[in-house]
PDB file of C-alpha atoms in Angstrom:
ATOM      1  CA  ALA A  20     243.400 -89.036   2.900  1.00  0.00           C
ATOM      2  CA  TYR A  21     243.958 -88.856  -0.808  1.00  0.00           C
ATOM      3  CA  GLU A  22     244.737 -85.084  -0.735  1.00  0.00           C
ATOM      4  CA  ARG A  23     247.429 -85.479   2.118  1.00  0.00           C
ATOM      5  CA  ASN A  24     249.081 -88.510  -0.336  1.00  0.00           C
ATOM      6  CA  TRP A  25     249.451 -85.994  -3.023  1.00  0.00           C
ATOM      7  CA  SER A  26     251.041 -83.644  -0.976  1.00  0.00           C
ATOM      8  CA  ALA A  27     253.436 -86.372   0.304  1.00  0.00           C
ATOM      9  CA  PHE A  28     254.213 -87.329  -3.538  1.00  0.00           C
ATOM     10  CA  ASP A  29     254.901 -83.559  -3.883  1.00  0.00           C
ATOM     11  CA  ALA A  30     257.114 -83.498  -1.126  1.00  0.00           C
ATOM     12  CA  SER A  31     259.066 -86.631  -2.191  1.00  0.00           C
ATOM     13  CA  ASN A  32     258.989 -85.787  -5.848  1.00  0.00           C
ATOM     14  CA  THR A  33     262.015 -83.192  -5.899  1.00  0.00           C
ATOM     15  CA  LYS A  34     264.680 -82.705  -8.586  1.00  0.00           C
ATOM     16  CA  LYS A  35     266.758 -85.343  -7.387  1.00  0.00           C
ATOM     17  CA  ARG A  36     264.035 -88.018  -7.412  1.00  0.00           C
ATOM     18  CA  ASN A  37     261.865 -87.158 -10.274  1.00  0.00           C
ATOM     19  CA  ASN A  38     263.179 -89.743 -12.502  1.00  0.00           C
ATOM     20  CA  LEU A  39     262.254 -92.795  -9.906  1.00  0.00           C
ATOM     21  CA  ALA A  40     259.832 -95.490 -10.991  1.00  0.00           C
ATOM     22  CA  PRO A  41     256.398 -94.973 -10.043  1.00  0.00           C
ATOM     23  CA  SER A  42     256.519 -98.042  -7.465  1.00  0.00           C
ATOM     24  CA  ARG A  43     259.536 -96.726  -6.036  1.00  0.00           C
ATOM     25  CA  LEU A  44     258.105 -93.418  -5.559  1.00  0.00           C
ATOM     26  CA  THR A  45     255.085 -95.028  -3.840  1.00  0.00           C
ATOM     27  CA  ASN A  46     257.316 -97.018  -1.309  1.00  0.00           C
ATOM     28  CA  LEU A  47     259.163 -93.598  -0.370  1.00  0.00           C
ATOM     29  CA  VAL A  48     255.930 -91.739   0.257  1.00  0.00           C
ATOM     30  CA  PHE A  49     254.488 -94.740   2.136  1.00  0.00           C
ATOM     31  CA  VAL A  50     257.471 -94.581   4.518  1.00  0.00           C
ATOM     32  CA  ARG A  51     257.396 -90.944   5.011  1.00  0.00           C
ATOM     33  CA  MET A  52     253.904 -90.897   5.638  1.00  0.00           C
ATOM     34  CA  ASN A  53     254.732 -93.826   8.449  1.00  0.00           C
ATOM     35  CA  MET A  54     257.807 -91.828   9.634  1.00  0.00           C
ATOM     36  CA  HIS A  55     255.464 -89.026  10.163  1.00  0.00           C
ATOM     37  CA  LEU A  56     252.403 -90.880  11.987  1.00  0.00           C
ATOM     38  CA  GLN A  57     255.277 -92.342  14.274  1.00  0.00           C
ATOM     39  CA  SER A  58     256.605 -89.077  15.024  1.00  0.00           C
ATOM     40  CA  MET A  59     253.226 -87.704  15.742  1.00  0.00           C
ATOM     41  CA  ALA A  60     252.386 -90.689  18.416  1.00  0.00           C
ATOM     42  CA  LEU A  61     256.019 -89.795  20.038  1.00  0.00           C
ATOM     43  CA  GLU A  62     254.950 -86.024  20.561  1.00  0.00           C
ATOM     44  CA  LEU A  63     251.657 -87.235  22.072  1.00  0.00           C
ATOM     45  CA  LYS A  64     253.306 -89.639  24.356  1.00  0.00           C
ATOM     46  CA  LYS A  65     255.601 -87.108  25.525  1.00  0.00           C
ATOM     47  CA  THR A  66     253.054 -84.446  26.150  1.00  0.00           C
ATOM     48  CA  ASN A  67     251.270 -86.903  28.724  1.00  0.00           C
ATOM     49  CA  ALA A  68     248.087 -85.316  27.408  1.00  0.00           C
ATOM     50  CA  ASN A  69     245.424 -86.602  29.708  1.00  0.00           C
ATOM     51  CA  SER A  70     242.681 -88.486  27.671  1.00  0.00           C
ATOM     52  CA  ILE A  71     239.057 -88.028  28.143  1.00  0.00           C
ATOM     53  CA  TYR A  72     237.314 -91.110  28.324  1.00  0.00           C
ATOM     54  CA  ILE A  73     233.784 -90.891  26.951  1.00  0.00           C
ATOM     55  CA  GLU A  74     232.411 -93.628  29.389  1.00  0.00           C
ATOM     56  CA  GLN A  75     233.444 -91.220  32.312  1.00  0.00           C
ATOM     57  CA  VAL A  76     231.787 -88.189  31.106  1.00  0.00           C
ATOM     58  CA  ASN A  77     228.140 -87.633  32.320  1.00  0.00           C
ATOM     59  CA  PRO A  78     226.422 -85.567  29.394  1.00  0.00           C
ATOM     60  CA  PHE A  79     224.035 -84.699  32.015  1.00  0.00           C
ATOM     61  CA  SER A  80     226.142 -82.767  34.442  1.00  0.00           C
ATOM     62  CA  GLU A  81     224.874 -79.190  33.701  1.00  0.00           C
ATOM     63  CA  GLU A  82     221.514 -80.325  34.101  1.00  0.00           C
ATOM     64  CA  GLU A  83     222.216 -82.009  37.443  1.00  0.00           C
ATOM     65  CA  ASN A  84     223.955 -78.950  38.822  1.00  0.00           C
ATOM     66  CA  LEU A  85     220.681 -76.952  37.934  1.00  0.00           C
ATOM     67  CA  ASN A  86     218.588 -79.309  39.509  1.00  0.00           C
ATOM     68  CA  THR A  87     220.432 -79.709  42.542  1.00  0.00           C
ATOM     69  CA  GLU A  88     218.491 -76.992  44.597  1.00  0.00           C
ATOM     70  CA  THR A  89     215.352 -78.348  43.605  1.00  0.00           C
ATOM     71  CA  THR A  90     215.631 -81.905  44.160  1.00  0.00           C
ATOM     72  CA  SER A  91     217.571 -83.728  47.040  1.00  0.00           C
ATOM     73  CA  LEU A  92     217.646 -87.156  45.708  1.00  0.00           C
ATOM     74  CA  SER A  93     221.043 -89.081  46.047  1.00  0.00           C
ATOM     75  CA  SER A  94     222.817 -90.508  43.040  1.00  0.00           C
ATOM     76  CA  ASP A  95     221.815 -94.168  43.943  1.00  0.00           C
ATOM     77  CA  SER A  96     218.034 -93.049  43.769  1.00  0.00           C
ATOM     78  CA  LYS A  97     218.737 -91.332  40.546  1.00  0.00           C
ATOM     79  CA  GLU A  98     220.018 -94.164  38.862  1.00  0.00           C
ATOM     80  CA  GLU A  99     217.138 -96.492  39.915  1.00  0.00           C
ATOM     81  CA  ASN A 100     214.763 -93.613  38.388  1.00  0.00           C
ATOM     82  CA  ILE A 101     216.430 -93.762  35.024  1.00  0.00           C
ATOM     83  CA  ASP A 102     214.112 -96.224  32.649  1.00  0.00           C
ATOM     84  CA  GLU A 103     215.166 -97.822  29.755  1.00  0.00           C
ATOM     85  CA  SER A 104     214.366 -95.260  27.249  1.00  0.00           C
ATOM     86  CA  GLU A 105     216.833 -92.858  29.206  1.00  0.00           C
ATOM     87  CA  ASN A 106     219.487 -95.397  29.273  1.00  0.00           C
ATOM     88  CA  LYS A 107     219.173 -95.750  25.709  1.00  0.00           C
ATOM     89  CA  GLU A 108     219.196 -91.668  24.885  1.00  0.00           C
ATOM     90  CA  LEU A 109     222.484 -91.852  27.199  1.00  0.00           C
ATOM     91  CA  GLN A 110     223.726 -94.337  24.947  1.00  0.00           C
ATOM     92  CA  GLY A 111     223.077 -92.582  22.058  1.00  0.00           C
ATOM     93  CA  ILE A 112     224.489 -89.448  23.266  1.00  0.00           C
ATOM     94  CA  GLN A 113     227.631 -91.244  24.140  1.00  0.00           C
ATOM     95  CA  GLU A 114     227.854 -92.828  20.670  1.00  0.00           C
ATOM     96  CA  MET A 115     227.593 -89.402  19.222  1.00  0.00           C
ATOM     97  CA  LYS A 116     230.199 -87.785  21.303  1.00  0.00           C
ATOM     98  CA  LYS A 117     232.666 -90.713  20.506  1.00  0.00           C
ATOM     99  CA  ASN A 118     231.821 -90.059  16.718  1.00  0.00           C
ATOM    100  CA  LEU A 119     232.514 -86.398  17.235  1.00  0.00           C
ATOM    101  CA  LEU A 120     235.678 -86.881  19.075  1.00  0.00           C
ATOM    102  CA  MET A 121     236.862 -89.238  16.435  1.00  0.00           C
ATOM    103  CA  GLU A 122     235.988 -86.387  13.753  1.00  0.00           C
ATOM    104  CA  VAL A 123     237.804 -83.941  15.743  1.00  0.00           C
ATOM    105  CA  LYS A 124     240.922 -86.108  15.970  1.00  0.00           C
ATOM    106  CA  THR A 125     240.918 -86.523  12.248  1.00  0.00           C
ATOM    107  CA  LYS A 126     240.376 -82.788  11.644  1.00  0.00           C
ATOM    108  CA  ASN A 127     242.978 -81.940  13.742  1.00  0.00           C
ATOM    109  CA  PHE A 128     245.542 -84.827  12.148  1.00  0.00           C
ATOM    110  CA  MET A 129     244.588 -83.287   8.799  1.00  0.00           C
ATOM    111  CA  SER A 130     245.197 -79.633   9.837  1.00  0.00           C
ATOM    112  CA  ASP A 131     248.163 -80.597  11.450  1.00  0.00           C
ATOM    113  CA  SER A 132     249.773 -82.473   8.525  1.00  0.00           C
ATOM    114  CA  SER A 133     248.984 -79.321   6.307  1.00  0.00           C
ATOM    115  CA  SER A 134     250.546 -77.020   8.603  1.00  0.00           C
ATOM    116  CA  GLN A 135     253.620 -78.944   8.831  1.00  0.00           C
ATOM    117  CA  GLU A 136     253.898 -79.076   5.028  1.00  0.00           C
ATOM    118  CA  VAL A 137     253.423 -75.375   4.467  1.00  0.00           C
ATOM    119  CA  GLU A 138     256.652 -75.033   6.808  1.00  0.00           C
TER     120      GLU A 138
END
């Protein structure tokens, strides 16, 4: 965030504006960053990208596909056989996926903002 803020300062500090008071320049950067974030949010809404809900993703789907030939248990009986430790493991995996998703989103945001500054 610090590097992005400095690049926003550099973009705002042009020849016309180089005599601005620091507080005024800070306010200008704040407004520019907020406008940038709003435009990104509008772009996401326009694209209507389908969100992936972590709660609906089954981390064991590949294993289940591999084991389908060997076991003929229904999904109800599989759920009954999952013990407490497997539930905790599943929750841990879902939490890790959430963290990774947030990490990817922030990296994408940072790379998008840096590529827009280059243009």
